Coordinates of C-alpha atoms in Angstrom, one line a residue:
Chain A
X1 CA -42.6 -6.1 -41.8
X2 CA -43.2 -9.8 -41.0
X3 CA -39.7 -11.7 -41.7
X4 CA -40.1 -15.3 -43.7
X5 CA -38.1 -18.0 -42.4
X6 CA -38.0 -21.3 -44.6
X7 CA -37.1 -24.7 -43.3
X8 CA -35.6 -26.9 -45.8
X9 CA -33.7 -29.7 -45.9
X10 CA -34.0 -31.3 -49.3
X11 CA -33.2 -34.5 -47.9
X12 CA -36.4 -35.8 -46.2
X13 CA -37.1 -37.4 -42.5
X14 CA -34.0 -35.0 -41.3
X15 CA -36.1 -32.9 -39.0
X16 CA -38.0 -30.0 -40.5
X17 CA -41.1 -30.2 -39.0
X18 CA -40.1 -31.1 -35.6
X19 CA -37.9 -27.8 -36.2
X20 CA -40.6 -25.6 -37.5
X21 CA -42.8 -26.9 -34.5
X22 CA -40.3 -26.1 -32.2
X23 CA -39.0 -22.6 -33.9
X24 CA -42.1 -21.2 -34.1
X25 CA -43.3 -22.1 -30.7
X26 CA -39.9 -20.8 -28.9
X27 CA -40.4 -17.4 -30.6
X28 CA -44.0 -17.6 -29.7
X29 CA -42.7 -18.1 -26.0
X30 CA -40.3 -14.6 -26.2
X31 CA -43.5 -12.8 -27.0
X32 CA -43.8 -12.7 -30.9
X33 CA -46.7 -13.1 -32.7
X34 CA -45.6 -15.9 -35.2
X35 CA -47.9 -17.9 -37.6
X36 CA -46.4 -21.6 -39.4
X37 CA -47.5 -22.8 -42.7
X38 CA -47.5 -26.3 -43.7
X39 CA -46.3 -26.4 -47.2
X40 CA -46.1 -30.2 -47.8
X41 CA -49.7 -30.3 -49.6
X42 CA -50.7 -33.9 -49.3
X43 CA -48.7 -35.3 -47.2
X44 CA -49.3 -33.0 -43.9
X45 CA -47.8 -33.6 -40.5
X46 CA -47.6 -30.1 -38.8
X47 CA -51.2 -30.2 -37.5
X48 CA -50.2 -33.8 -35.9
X49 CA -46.3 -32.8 -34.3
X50 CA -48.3 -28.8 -33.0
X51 CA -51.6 -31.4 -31.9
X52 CA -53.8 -28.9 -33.6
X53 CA -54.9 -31.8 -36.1
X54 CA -58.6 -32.3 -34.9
X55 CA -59.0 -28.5 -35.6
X56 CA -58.4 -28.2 -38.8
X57 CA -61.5 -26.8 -40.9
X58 CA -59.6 -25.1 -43.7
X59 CA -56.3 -25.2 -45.3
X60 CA -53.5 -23.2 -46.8
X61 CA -55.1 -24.2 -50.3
X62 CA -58.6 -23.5 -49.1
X63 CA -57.2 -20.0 -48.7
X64 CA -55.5 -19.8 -51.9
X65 CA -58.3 -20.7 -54.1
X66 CA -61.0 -18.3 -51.9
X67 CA -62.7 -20.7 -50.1
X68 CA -62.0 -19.5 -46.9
X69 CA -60.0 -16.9 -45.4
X70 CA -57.0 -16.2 -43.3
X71 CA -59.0 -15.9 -40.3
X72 CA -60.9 -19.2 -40.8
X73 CA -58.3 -20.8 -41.3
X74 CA -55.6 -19.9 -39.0
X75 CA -56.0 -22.6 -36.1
X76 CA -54.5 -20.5 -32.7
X77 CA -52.3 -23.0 -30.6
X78 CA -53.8 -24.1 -27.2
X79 CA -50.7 -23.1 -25.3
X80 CA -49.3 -19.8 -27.0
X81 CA -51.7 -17.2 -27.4
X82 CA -49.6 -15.6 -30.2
X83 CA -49.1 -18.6 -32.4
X84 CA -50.9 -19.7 -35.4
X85 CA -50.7 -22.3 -37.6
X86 CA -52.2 -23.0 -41.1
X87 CA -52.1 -26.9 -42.0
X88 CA -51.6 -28.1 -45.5
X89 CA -54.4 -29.5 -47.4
X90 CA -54.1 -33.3 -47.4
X91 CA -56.6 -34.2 -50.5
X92 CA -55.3 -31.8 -53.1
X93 CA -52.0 -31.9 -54.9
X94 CA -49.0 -29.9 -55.2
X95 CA -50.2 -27.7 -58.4
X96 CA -53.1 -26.2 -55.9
X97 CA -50.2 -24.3 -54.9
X98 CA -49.3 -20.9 -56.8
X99 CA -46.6 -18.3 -56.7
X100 CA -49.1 -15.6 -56.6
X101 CA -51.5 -17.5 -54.3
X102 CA -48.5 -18.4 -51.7
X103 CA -47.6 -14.5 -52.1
X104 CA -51.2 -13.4 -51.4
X105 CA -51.6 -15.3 -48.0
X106 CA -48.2 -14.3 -47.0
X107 CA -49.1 -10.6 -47.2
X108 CA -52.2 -11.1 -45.8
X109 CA -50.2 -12.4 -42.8
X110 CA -47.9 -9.6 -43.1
X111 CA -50.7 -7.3 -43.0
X112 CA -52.3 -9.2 -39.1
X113 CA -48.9 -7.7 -37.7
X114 CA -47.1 -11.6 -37.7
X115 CA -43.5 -10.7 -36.6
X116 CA -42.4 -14.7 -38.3
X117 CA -43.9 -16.6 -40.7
X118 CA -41.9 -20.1 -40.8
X119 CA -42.6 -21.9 -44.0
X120 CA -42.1 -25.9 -43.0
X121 CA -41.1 -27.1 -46.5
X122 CA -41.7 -30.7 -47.7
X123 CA -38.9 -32.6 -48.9
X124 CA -37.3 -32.5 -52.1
X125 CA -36.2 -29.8 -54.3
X126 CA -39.3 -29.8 -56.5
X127 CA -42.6 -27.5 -56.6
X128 CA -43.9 -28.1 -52.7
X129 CA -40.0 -27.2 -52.1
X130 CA -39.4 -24.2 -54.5
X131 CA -42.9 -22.5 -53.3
X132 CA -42.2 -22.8 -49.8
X133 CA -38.8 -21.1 -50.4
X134 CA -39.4 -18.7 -52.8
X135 CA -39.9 -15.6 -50.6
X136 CA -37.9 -16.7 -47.9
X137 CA -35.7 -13.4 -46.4
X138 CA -33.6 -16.7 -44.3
X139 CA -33.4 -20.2 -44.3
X140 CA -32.9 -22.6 -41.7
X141 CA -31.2 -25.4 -43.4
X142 CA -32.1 -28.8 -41.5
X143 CA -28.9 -31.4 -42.1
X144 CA -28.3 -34.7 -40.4
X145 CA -24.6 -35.2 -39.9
X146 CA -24.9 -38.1 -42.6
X147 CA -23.2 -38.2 -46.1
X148 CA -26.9 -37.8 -48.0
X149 CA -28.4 -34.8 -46.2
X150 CA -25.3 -32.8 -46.1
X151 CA -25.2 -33.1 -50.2
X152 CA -28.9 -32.2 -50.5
X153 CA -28.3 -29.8 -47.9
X154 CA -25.6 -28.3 -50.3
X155 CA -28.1 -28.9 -53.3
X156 CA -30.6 -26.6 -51.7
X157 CA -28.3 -23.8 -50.8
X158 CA -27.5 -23.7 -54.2
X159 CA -31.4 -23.1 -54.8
X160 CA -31.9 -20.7 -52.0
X161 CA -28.6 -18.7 -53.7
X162 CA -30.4 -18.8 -57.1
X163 CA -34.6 -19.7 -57.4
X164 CA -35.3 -17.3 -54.5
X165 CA -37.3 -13.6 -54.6
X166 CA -34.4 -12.5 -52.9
X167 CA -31.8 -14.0 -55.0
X168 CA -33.8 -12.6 -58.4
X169 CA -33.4 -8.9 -56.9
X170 CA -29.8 -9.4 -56.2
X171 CA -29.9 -10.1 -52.9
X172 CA -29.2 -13.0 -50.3
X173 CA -31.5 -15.4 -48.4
X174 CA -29.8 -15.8 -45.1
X175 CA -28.5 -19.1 -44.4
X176 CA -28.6 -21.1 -41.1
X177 CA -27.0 -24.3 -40.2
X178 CA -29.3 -26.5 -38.0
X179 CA -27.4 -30.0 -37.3
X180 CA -30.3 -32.3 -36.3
X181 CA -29.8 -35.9 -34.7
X182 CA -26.6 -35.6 -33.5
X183 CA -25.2 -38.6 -31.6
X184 CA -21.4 -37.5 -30.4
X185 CA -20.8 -41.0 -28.7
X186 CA -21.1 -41.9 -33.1
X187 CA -19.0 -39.1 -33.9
X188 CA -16.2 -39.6 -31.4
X189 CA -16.0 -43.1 -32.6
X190 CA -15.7 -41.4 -36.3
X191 CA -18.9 -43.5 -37.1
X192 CA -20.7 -39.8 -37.8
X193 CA -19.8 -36.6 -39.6
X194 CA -18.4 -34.0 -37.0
X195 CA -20.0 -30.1 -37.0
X196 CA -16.2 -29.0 -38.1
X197 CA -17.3 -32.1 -40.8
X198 CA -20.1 -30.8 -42.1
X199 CA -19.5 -27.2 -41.3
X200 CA -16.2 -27.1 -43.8
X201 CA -18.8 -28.7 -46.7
X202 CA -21.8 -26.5 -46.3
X203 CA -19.3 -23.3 -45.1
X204 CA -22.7 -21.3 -43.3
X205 CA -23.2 -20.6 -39.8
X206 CA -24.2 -22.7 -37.3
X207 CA -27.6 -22.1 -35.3
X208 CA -27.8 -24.8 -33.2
X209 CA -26.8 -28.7 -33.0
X210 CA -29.9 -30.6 -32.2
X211 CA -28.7 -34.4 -29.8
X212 CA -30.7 -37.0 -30.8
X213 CA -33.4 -37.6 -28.5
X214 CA -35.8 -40.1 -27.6
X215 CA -38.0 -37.2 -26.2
X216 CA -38.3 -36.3 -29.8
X217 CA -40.9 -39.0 -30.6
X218 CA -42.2 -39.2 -27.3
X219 CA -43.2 -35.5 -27.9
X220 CA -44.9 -35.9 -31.4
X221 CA -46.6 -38.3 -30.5
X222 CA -48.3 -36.5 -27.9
X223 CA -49.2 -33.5 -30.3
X224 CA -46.6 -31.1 -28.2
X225 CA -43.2 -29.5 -29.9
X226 CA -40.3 -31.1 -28.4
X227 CA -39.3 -27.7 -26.9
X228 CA -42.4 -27.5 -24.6
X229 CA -40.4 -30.3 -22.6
X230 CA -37.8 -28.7 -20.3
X231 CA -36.3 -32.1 -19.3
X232 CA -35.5 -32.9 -23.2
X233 CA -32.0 -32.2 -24.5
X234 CA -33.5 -31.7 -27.6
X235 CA -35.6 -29.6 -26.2
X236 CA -33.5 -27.3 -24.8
X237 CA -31.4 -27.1 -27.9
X238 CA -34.1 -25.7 -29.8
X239 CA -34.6 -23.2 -26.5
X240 CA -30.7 -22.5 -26.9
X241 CA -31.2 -22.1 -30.8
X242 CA -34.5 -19.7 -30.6
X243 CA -32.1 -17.4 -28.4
X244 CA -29.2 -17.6 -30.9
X245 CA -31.7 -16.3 -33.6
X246 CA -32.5 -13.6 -31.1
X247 CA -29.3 -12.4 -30.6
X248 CA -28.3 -14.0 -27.7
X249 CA -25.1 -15.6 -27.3
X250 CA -25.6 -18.8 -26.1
X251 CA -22.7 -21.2 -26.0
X252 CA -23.4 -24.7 -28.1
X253 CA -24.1 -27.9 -26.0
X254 CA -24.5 -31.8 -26.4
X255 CA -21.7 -31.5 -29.0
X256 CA -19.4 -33.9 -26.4
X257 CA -20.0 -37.4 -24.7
X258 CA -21.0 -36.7 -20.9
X259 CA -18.0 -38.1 -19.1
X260 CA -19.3 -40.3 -16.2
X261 CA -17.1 -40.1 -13.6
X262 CA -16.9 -43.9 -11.4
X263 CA -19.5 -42.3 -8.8
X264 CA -22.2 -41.7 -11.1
X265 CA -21.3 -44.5 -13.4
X266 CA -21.9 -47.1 -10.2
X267 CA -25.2 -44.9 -8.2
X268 CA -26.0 -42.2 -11.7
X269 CA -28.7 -42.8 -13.9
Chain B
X1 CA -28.4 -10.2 -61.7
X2 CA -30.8 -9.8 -64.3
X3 CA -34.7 -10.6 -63.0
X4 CA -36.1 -13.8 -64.4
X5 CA -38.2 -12.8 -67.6
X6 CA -41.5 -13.2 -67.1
X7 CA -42.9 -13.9 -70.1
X8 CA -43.7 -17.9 -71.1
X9 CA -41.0 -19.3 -72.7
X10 CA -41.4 -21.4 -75.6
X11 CA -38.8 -24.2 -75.9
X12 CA -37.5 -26.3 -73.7
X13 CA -34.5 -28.2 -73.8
X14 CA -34.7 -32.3 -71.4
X15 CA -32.4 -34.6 -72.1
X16 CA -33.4 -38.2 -72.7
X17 CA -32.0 -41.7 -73.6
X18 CA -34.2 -43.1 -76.8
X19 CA -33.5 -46.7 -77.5
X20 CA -32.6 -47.0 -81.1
X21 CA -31.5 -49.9 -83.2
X22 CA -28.2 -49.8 -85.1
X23 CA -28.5 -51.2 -89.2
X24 CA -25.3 -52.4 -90.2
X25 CA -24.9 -52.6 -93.9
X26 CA -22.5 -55.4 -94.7
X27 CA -23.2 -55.5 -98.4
X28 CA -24.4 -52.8 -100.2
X29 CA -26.5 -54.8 -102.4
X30 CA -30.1 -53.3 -102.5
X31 CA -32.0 -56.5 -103.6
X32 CA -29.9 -58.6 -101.2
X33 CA -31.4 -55.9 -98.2
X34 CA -35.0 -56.0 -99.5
X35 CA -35.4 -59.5 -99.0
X36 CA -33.6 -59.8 -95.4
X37 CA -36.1 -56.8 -94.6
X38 CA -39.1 -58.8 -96.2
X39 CA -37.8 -61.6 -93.9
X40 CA -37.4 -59.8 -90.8
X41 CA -41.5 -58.2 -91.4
X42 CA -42.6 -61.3 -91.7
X43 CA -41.0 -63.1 -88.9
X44 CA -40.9 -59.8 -86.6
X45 CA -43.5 -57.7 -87.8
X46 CA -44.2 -55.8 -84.2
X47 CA -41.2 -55.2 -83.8
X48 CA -40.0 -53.9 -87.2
X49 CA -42.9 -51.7 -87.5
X50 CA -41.7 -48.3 -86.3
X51 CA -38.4 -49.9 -85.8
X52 CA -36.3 -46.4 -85.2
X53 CA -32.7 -46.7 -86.4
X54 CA -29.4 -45.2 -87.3
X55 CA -28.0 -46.5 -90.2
X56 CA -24.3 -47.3 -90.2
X57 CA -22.3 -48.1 -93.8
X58 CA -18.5 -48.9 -94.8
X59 CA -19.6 -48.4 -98.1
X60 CA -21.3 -45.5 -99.9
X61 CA -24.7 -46.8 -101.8
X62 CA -28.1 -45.3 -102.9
X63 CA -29.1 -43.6 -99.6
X64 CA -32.6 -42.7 -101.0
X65 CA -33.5 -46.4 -102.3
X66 CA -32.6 -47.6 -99.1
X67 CA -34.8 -45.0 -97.3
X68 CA -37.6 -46.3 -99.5
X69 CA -37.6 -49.6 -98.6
X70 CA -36.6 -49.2 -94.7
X71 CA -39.9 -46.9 -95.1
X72 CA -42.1 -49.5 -96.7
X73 CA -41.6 -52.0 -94.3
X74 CA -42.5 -49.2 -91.3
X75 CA -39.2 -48.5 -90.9
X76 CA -37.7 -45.4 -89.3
X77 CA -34.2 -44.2 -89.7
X78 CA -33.4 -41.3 -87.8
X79 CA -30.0 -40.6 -89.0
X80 CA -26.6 -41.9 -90.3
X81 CA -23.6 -42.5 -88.6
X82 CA -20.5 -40.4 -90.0
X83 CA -18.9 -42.0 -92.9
X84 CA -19.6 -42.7 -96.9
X85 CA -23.4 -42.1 -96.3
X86 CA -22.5 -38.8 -94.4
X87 CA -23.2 -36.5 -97.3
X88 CA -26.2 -38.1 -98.7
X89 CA -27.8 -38.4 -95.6
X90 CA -27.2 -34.1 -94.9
X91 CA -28.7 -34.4 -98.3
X92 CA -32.2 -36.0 -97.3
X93 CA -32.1 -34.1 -94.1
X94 CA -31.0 -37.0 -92.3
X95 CA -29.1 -36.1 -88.7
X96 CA -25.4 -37.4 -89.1
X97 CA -24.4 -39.0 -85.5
X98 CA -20.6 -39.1 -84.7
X99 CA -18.6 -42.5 -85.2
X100 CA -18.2 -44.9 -81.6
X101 CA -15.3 -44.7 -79.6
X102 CA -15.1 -40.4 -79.0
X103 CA -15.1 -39.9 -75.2
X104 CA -14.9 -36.0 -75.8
X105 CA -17.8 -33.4 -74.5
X106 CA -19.5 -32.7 -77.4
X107 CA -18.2 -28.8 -77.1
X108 CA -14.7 -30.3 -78.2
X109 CA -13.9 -31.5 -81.3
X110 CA -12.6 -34.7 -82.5
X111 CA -9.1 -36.7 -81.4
X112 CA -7.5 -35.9 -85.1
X113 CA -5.5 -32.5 -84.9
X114 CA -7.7 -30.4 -86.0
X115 CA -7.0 -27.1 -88.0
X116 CA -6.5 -24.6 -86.0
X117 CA -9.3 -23.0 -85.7
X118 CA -10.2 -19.2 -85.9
X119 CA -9.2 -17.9 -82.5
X120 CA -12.9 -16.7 -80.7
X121 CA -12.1 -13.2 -79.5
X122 CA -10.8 -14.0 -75.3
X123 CA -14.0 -12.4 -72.6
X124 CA -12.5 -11.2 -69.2
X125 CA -11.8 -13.7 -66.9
X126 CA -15.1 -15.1 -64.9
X127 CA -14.7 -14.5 -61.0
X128 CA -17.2 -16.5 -58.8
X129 CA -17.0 -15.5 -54.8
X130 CA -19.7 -17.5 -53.5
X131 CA -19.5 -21.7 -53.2
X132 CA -20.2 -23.4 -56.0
X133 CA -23.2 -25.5 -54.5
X134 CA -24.5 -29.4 -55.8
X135 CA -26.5 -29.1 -58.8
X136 CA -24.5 -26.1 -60.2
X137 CA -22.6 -25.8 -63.5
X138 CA -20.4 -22.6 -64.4
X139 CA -19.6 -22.4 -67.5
X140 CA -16.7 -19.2 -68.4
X141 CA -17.2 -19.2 -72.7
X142 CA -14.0 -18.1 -74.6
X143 CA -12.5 -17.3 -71.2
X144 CA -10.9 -18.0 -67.6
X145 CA -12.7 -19.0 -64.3
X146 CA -11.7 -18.3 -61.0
X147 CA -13.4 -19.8 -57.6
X148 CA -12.4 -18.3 -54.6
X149 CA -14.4 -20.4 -52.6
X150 CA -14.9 -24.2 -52.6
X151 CA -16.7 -26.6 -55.4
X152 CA -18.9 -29.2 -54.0
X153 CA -19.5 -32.6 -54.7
X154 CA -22.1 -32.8 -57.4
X155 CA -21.0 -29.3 -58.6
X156 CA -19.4 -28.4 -62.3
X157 CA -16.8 -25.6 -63.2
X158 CA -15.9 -25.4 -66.6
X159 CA -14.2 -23.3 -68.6
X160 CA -12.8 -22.7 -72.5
X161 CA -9.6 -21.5 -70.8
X162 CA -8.2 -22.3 -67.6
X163 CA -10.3 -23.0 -64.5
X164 CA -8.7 -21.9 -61.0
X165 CA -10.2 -23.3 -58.0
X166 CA -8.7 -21.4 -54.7
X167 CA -10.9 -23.7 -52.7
X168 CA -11.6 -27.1 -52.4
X169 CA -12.8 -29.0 -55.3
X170 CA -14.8 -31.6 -54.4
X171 CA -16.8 -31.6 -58.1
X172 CA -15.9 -31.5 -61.7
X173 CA -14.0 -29.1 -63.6
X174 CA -13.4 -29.0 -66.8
X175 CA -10.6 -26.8 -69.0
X176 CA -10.1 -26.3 -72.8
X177 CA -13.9 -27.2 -73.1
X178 CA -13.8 -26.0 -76.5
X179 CA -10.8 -28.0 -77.2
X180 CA -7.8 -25.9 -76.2
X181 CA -5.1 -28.3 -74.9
X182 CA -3.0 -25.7 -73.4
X183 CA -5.7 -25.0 -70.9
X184 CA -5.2 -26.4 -67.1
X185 CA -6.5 -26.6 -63.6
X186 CA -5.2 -25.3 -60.9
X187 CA -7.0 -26.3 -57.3
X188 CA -5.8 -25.3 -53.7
X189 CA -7.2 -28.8 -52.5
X190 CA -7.5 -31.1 -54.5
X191 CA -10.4 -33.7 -54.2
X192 CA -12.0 -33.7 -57.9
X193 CA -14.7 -36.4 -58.6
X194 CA -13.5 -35.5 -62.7
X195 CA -11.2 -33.2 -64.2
X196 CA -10.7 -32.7 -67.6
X197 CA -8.7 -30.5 -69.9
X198 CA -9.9 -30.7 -74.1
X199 CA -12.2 -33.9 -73.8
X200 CA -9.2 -35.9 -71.8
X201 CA -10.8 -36.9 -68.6
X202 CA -10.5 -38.5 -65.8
X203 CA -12.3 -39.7 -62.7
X204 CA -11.6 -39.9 -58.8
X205 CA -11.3 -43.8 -58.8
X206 CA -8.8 -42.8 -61.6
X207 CA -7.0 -40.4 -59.5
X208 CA -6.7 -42.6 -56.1
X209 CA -2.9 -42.4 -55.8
X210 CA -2.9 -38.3 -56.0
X211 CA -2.3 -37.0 -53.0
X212 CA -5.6 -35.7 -52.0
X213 CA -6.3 -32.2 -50.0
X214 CA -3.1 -31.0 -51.2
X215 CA -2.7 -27.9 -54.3
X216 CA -2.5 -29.4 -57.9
X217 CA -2.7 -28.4 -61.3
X218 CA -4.0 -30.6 -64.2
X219 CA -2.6 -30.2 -67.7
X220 CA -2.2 -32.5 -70.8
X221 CA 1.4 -33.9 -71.5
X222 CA 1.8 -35.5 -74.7
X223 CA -2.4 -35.7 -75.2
X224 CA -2.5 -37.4 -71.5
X225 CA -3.7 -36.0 -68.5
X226 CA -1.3 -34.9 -65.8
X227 CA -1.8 -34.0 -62.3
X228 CA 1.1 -32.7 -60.8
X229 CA 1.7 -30.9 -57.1
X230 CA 1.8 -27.7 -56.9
X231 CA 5.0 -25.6 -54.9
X232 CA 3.6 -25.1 -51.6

């Protein structure tokens, strides 16, 4: 049975895509066949941050509305055999989307033997958001340690606790805490929320903290997930973050300032 | 949890701020009113046409004569605002619109002691485990809440009896919603953005010198608001 992982945020610009990219593509690395849906109709960006976006023939609502199917539309990544992605439609709007029609492609998918589907949400807490969640069975909850994501953060757990399949049937979506754009030079100064900050308003478990990166941009722009570069920090958070999802115990890193000692300070780069 | 009904529902219920223009009558002389209201077509007329008002009198006077010639002129009065005009208005199925100056929820009633009122039978006390997220209102009727986890900014907890928050609260709570004074708040950190116990609230910037992160409880002492420490 294929589990569906949402990313969500509320708050936009936080990281959600650059996550999905990277999620999807570490779990794609350990060997699972994983397939990511761009659910941000109209304002698509997965095609460009995965560098599938001169592929693209059809689209999630392409599929929806029968014009295509799965197989035509699925666009297979050039450097993970066993990942797929389905890009959002960029000249329809939101109501192309359905319930029904999001439920149909994701059993379809379900049926190909995907292990992970990873919804990347768009912003917001409206439809794009609530079909994109809705049959989530776990969440990975994008926050920047800043004052305005953490309260939409909090805004969409309430969602995920309440408009959710799983929460209709009584039952939980699991929550996961991914702290995106951390900066701990900001936070030591106490210019930046702390994890223990954020962590004691959002109270769910942390998957990973994410450093800010320059490597982040320098990746999207060249059509590759931020994970595929092994020098990155960011990058190796998400590799760190993929492993914690799988089980492994993997202690958390870039949560300190580096301390330089007077050697590397003077000769260090 | 009950699974969402499926079927279409048929109402729905947005709020929204409508603009409306308050008519004062200073004298209740019906001739006198015509002719200001033939004056103000004339020099006005765009605006006066469709014109929606409340209607607001010191004195009682013909309500329906009135109505007729607001109506001629393309005048619309919505409704009345509570005094002498109050029954007429219920009359000619006019809404009646509560007086300025009332702070209260409309779930409580007015500031004048009012009499007291049949007691609605007490439901078992309302226990919430998970956090009360941004966005989300509790609301225990004819009864007690409890929150054993924290209430987050953004978030609302109210109750007709007491509301007990063995968390932080970081939102709003509200006790006595229905109007029963005795009702307080009792909070293991307090951080509140409002509290408020039968209509008598207050807000954070109100609240600066309470010690904050600490337990409280918020009661009403003489018909003001008190927030007191609680024993460790």
């Amino acid at each position: 049975m294929a589990k569906i992982i949402v990313t969500t945020s509320g708050k936009g610009g936080v990281g959600k895509t650059t996550t999905s990219a990277s999620f999807s593509t570490g779990l794609a690395q350990r060997g699972k066949k994983v397939a990511v849906i761009d659910f941000d109709v109209g304002l698509r960006n997965l095609d460009l941050i995965m560098g599938c976006e001169r592929r693209v023939v059809f689209d999630f609502v392409n599929v929806i509305q029968g014009e295509a199917n799965l197989k035509q539309a699925l666009i297979r990544d050039r450097n993970n055999e066993n990942l797929y992605i389905l890009a959002a439609s960029q000249t329809r709007d939101k109501d192309a989307l359905s319930i029904e029609g999001v439920e149909k492609v994701l059993n379809d998918l379900a049926d190909e033997g995907f292990d992970y589907i990873i919804c990347d949400s768009p912003a917001g807490i409206e439809k794009g958001a609530h079909h994109a969640m809705y049959f989530a069975d776990e969440a990975l909850v994008v926050t920047n340690p800043e004052v305005s994501s953490v309260r939409d953060s909090d805004r969409v757990l309430g969602l995920l606790a309440s408009k959710t399949r799983r929460a209709e049937k009584g039952e939980r979506v699991k929550e996961h805490l991914v702290l995106t754009r951390y900066n701990p030079a900001r936070v030591e100064k106490g210019e930046m929320l702390s994890v223990k900050d954020v962590q004691d308003i959002l109270a769910i478990p942390l998957l990973g903290v994410v450093p800010e990166s320059a490597s982040v941009l320098t990746s999207s722009n060249s059509g590759s997930p931020v994970i595929a570069d092994a020098q990155s920090e960011a990058g190796q958070a998400y590799t760190d973050l993929v492993a914690r999802f799988l089980g492994e115990d993997r202690p958390h890193r870039f949560m300190t300032v580096e301390k330089k000692g007077l050697f590397n300070k003077l000769f260090g780069g | 949890m009950h699974p969402m009904a499926r079927t279409a529902p048929a109402l729905e219920l947005k709020g929204r701020l409508l603009s409306t223009t308050r008519l004062r009558v200073l004298r209740a002389d019906l001739a006198a009113i015509e002719t200001q209201l033939a004056d103000l077509a004339r020099q006005m007329p765009q605006a006066v046409k469709g014109m929606a008002v409340v209607l607001e009198s010191d004195e009682s006077l013909d309500l329906g004569a009135l109505l007729l010639q607001l109506r001629q002129h393309g005048i619309q009065p919505l409704g009345v605002i509570d005094g002498p005009l109050a029954t007429a208005a219920t009359a000619q199925g006019l809404a009646v619109l509560p007086r300025d100056g009332r702070t209260v929820r409309a779930e409580a009633p007015a500031a004048a002691p009012a009499p007291a009122p049949a007691i609605a039978a007490r439901r078992d006390t309302r226990i919430i485990t998970d956090p009360v997220r941004s966005g989300q209102q509790i609301y225990a009727e004819d009864a007690d809440l409890v929150v054993l986890s924290q209430v987050s900014p953004g978030a609302e907890v109210i109750a007709d009896g007491c509301v007990h928050v063995y968390g932080s609260l970081r939102g709003r709570a509200i006790a006595g919603a229905r109007g029963d004074a005795s009702a307080r708040i009792f909070v293991r950190r307090f951080e509140a953005e409002l509290v408020a116990v039968a209509g008598i609230y207050a807000v954070a910037e109100q609240m600066k010198d309470r010690p904050r992160g600490e337990p409280a409880q918020v009661l009403l002492r003489d018909g003001k608001l008190a927030i007191e420490s609680l024993g460790n």
